[in-house]
C-alpha positions as semicolon CSV with decimal commas, in nm:
position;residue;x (nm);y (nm);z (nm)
1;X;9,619;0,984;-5,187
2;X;9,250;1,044;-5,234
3;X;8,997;1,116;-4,938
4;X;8,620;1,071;-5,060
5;X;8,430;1,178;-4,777
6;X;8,026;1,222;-4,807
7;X;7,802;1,135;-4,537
8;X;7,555;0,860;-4,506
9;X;7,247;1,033;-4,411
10;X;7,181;1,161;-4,718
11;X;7,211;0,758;-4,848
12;X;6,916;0,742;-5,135
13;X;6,895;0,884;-5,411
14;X;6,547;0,910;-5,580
15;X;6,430;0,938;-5,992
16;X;6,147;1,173;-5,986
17;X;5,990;1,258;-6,357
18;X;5,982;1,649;-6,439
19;X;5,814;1,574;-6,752
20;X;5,554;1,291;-6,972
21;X;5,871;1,039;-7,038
22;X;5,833;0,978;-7,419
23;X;5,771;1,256;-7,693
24;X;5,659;1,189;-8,027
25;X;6,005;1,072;-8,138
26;X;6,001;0,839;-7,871
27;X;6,289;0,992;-7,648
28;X;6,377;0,994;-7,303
29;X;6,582;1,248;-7,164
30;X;6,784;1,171;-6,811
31;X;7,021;1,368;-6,648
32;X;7,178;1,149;-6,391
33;X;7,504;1,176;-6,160
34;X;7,800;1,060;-6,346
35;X;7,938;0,684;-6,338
36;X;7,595;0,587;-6,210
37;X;7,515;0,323;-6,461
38;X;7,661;0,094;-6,715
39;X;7,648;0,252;-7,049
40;X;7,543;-0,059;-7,158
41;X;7,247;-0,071;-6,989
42;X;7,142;0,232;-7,167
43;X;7,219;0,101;-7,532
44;X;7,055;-0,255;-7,398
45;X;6,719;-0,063;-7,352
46;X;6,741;0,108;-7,614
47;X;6,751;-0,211;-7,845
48;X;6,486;-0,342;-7,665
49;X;6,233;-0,063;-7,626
50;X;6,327;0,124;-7,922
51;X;6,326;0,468;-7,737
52;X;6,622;0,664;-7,785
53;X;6,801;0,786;-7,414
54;X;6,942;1,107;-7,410
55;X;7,190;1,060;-7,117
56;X;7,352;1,373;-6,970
57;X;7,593;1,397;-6,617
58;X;7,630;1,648;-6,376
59;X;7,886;1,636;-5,979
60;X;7,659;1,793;-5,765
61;X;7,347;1,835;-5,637
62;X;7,348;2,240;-5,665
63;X;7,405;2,228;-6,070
64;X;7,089;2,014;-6,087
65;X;6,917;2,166;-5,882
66;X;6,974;2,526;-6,001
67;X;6,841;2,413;-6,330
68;X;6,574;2,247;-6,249
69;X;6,435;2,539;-6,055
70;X;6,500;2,795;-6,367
71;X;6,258;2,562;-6,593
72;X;6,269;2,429;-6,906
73;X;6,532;2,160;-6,850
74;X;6,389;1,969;-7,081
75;X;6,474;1,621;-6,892
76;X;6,257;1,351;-6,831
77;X;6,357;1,170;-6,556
78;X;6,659;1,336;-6,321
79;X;6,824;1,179;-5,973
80;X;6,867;1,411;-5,701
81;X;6,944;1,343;-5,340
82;X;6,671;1,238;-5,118
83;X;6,765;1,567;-4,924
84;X;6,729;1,775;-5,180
85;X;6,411;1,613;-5,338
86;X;6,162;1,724;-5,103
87;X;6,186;2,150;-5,179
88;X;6,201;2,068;-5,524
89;X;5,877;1,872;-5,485
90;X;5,741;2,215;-5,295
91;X;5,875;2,404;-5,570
92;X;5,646;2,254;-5,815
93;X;5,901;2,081;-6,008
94;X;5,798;1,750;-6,067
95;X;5,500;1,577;-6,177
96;X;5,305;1,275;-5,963
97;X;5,405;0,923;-6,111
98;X;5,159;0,746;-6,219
99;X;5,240;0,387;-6,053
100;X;4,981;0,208;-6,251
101;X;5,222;0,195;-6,541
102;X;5,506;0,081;-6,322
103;X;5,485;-0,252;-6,303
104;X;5,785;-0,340;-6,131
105;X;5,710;-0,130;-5,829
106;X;5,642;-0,466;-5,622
107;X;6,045;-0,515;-5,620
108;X;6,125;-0,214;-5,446
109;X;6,276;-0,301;-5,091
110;X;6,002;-0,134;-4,868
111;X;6,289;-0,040;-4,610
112;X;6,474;0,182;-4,866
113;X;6,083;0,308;-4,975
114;X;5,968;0,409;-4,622
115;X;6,248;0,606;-4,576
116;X;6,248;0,790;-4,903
117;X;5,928;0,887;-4,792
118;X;6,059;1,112;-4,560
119;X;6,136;1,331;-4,816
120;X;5,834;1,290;-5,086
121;X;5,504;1,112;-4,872
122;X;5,398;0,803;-5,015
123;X;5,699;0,839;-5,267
124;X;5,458;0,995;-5,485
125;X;5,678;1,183;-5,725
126;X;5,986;0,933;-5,689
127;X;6,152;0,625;-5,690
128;X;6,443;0,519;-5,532
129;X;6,714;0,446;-5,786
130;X;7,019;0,360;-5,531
131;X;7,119;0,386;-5,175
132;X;7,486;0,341;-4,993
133;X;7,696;0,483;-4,744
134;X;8,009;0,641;-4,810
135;X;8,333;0,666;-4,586
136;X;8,714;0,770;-4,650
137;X;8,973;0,616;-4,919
138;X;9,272;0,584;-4,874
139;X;9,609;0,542;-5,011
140;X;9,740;0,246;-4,744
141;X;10,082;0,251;-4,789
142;X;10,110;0,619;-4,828
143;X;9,886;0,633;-4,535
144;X;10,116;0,397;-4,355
145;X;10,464;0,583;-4,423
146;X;10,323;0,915;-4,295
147;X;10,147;0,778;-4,008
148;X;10,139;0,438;-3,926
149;X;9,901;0,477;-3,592
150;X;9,651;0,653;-3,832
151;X;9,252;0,639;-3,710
152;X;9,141;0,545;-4,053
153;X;8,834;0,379;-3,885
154;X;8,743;0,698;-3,753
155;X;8,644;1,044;-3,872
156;X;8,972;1,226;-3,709
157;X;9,137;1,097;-4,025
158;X;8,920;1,376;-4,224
159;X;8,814;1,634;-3,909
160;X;9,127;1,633;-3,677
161;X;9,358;1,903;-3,841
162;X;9,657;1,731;-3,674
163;X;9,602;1,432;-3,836
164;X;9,494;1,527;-4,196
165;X;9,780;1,774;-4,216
166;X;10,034;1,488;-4,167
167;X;9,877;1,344;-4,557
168;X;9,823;1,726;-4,725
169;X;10,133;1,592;-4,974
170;X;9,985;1,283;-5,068
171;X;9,669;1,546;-5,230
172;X;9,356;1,539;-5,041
173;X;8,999;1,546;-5,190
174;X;8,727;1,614;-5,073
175;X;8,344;1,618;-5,193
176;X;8,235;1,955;-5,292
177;X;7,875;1,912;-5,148
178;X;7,784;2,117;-4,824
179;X;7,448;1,893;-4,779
180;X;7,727;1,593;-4,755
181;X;8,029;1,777;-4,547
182;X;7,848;1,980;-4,261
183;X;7,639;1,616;-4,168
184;X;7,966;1,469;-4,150
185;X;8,121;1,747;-3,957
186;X;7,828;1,769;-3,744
187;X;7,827;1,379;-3,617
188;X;8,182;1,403;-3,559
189;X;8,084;1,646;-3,343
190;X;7,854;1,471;-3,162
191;X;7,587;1,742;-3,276
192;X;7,225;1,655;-3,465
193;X;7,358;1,596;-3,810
194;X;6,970;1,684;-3,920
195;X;6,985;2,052;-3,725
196;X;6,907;2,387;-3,877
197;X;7,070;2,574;-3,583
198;X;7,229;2,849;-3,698
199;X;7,455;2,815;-3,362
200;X;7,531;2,461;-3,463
201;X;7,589;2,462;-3,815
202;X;7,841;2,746;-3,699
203;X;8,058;2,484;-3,505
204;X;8,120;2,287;-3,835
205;X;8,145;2,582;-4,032
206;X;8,479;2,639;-3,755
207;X;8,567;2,251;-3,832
208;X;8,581;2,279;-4,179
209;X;8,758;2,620;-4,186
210;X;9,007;2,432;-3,957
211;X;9,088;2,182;-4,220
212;X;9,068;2,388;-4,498
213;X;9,433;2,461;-4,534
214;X;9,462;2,081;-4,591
215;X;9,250;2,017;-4,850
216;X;9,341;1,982;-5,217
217;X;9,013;2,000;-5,442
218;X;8,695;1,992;-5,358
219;X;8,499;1,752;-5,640
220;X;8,228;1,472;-5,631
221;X;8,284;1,258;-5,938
222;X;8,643;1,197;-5,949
């Protein structure tokens, strides 16, 4: 049994170009999360633009992150979290789009758009590629032979330590992003899931230690 757990405030996830998007060799270089579009989307535009894609992975947040800020990726477009987006705008590390060439700009849902904004004003580095909420999976019928009376609509299935413990066998995964976890934990505790309280953060720090012992593998792409 597999528990994906990530939290829904950090729900859209935003292409913002680090670099001019076609060389002279016409090639675009992306560097996306993994399983985040068809692969036959990619050869599709290919054939029909002619421009070669470059299409590289990473799990998390921090590996893109740490080299975007050490320069020189190389990469064209990338997709970070809308929560991480906004200090890598401050950091310099993207370039303003210039929306004049988008043309399909006009199809963007303007309720995903205002609240990307939050994290780049006026969405003026960025796009937003996708947005979703994720919750827990679940094994059900291992889940129901190890605790039939389990909260599965509820975050005690991930955050109570008497509960979780009861499915440690079954292998329990969980996503190995802090930006995603200490929200969670944070709303389950009733706390701001946006604070920067040292004091508060502290308390989910404790929840997540608490569970710890429980907890299989930490990954975010499998």
């Amino acid at each position: 049994m597999k528990f994906l757990t990530k939290s829904a405030l950090a729900a859209a996830f935003i292409a913002g170009a680090g670099a001019p998007a076609f060389g002279q060799d016409a090639v675009v270089n992306v560097y996306n999360w993994s399983d985040y579009i068809d692969e036959t989307i990619l050869k599709d535009f290919e054939k029909e633009t002619g421009i070669k894609v470059v299409y590289d992975v990473f799990d998390s947040n921090d590996i893109l992150e740490t080299k975007l800020l050490a320069g020189g990726t190389g990469y064209d477009v990338v997709v970070p979290s809308g929560t991480f987006l906004s200090r890598q705008i401050q950091a310099g590390v993207f370039q303003p789009l210039d929306k004049s060439k988008l043309s399909n700009l006009g199809n963007m849902w303007n309720v995903v758009s205002e609240r990307t904004a939050k994290y780049d004003p006026e969405n003026a580095h960025s796009i937003n590629y996708m947005w979703g909420t994720t919750g827990i999976g679940y094994n059900v019928k291992m889940i129901a032979e190890r605790m039939p009376d389990a909260p599965v609509d509820s975050w005690k299935m991930i955050f109570d330590p008497e509960v979780i413990s009861k499915f440690a066998d079954c292998g329990v995964f969980m996503l190995d992003a802090s930006d995603e976890m200490i929200p969670a934990a944070l709303n389950y505790l009733g706390e701001d899931p946006d604070s920067h309280d040292p004091k508060v953060i502290a308390k989910a720090e404790e929840l997540l230690l608490s569970i710890r012992p429980h907890i299989q593998k930490f990954h975010s792409s499998e």
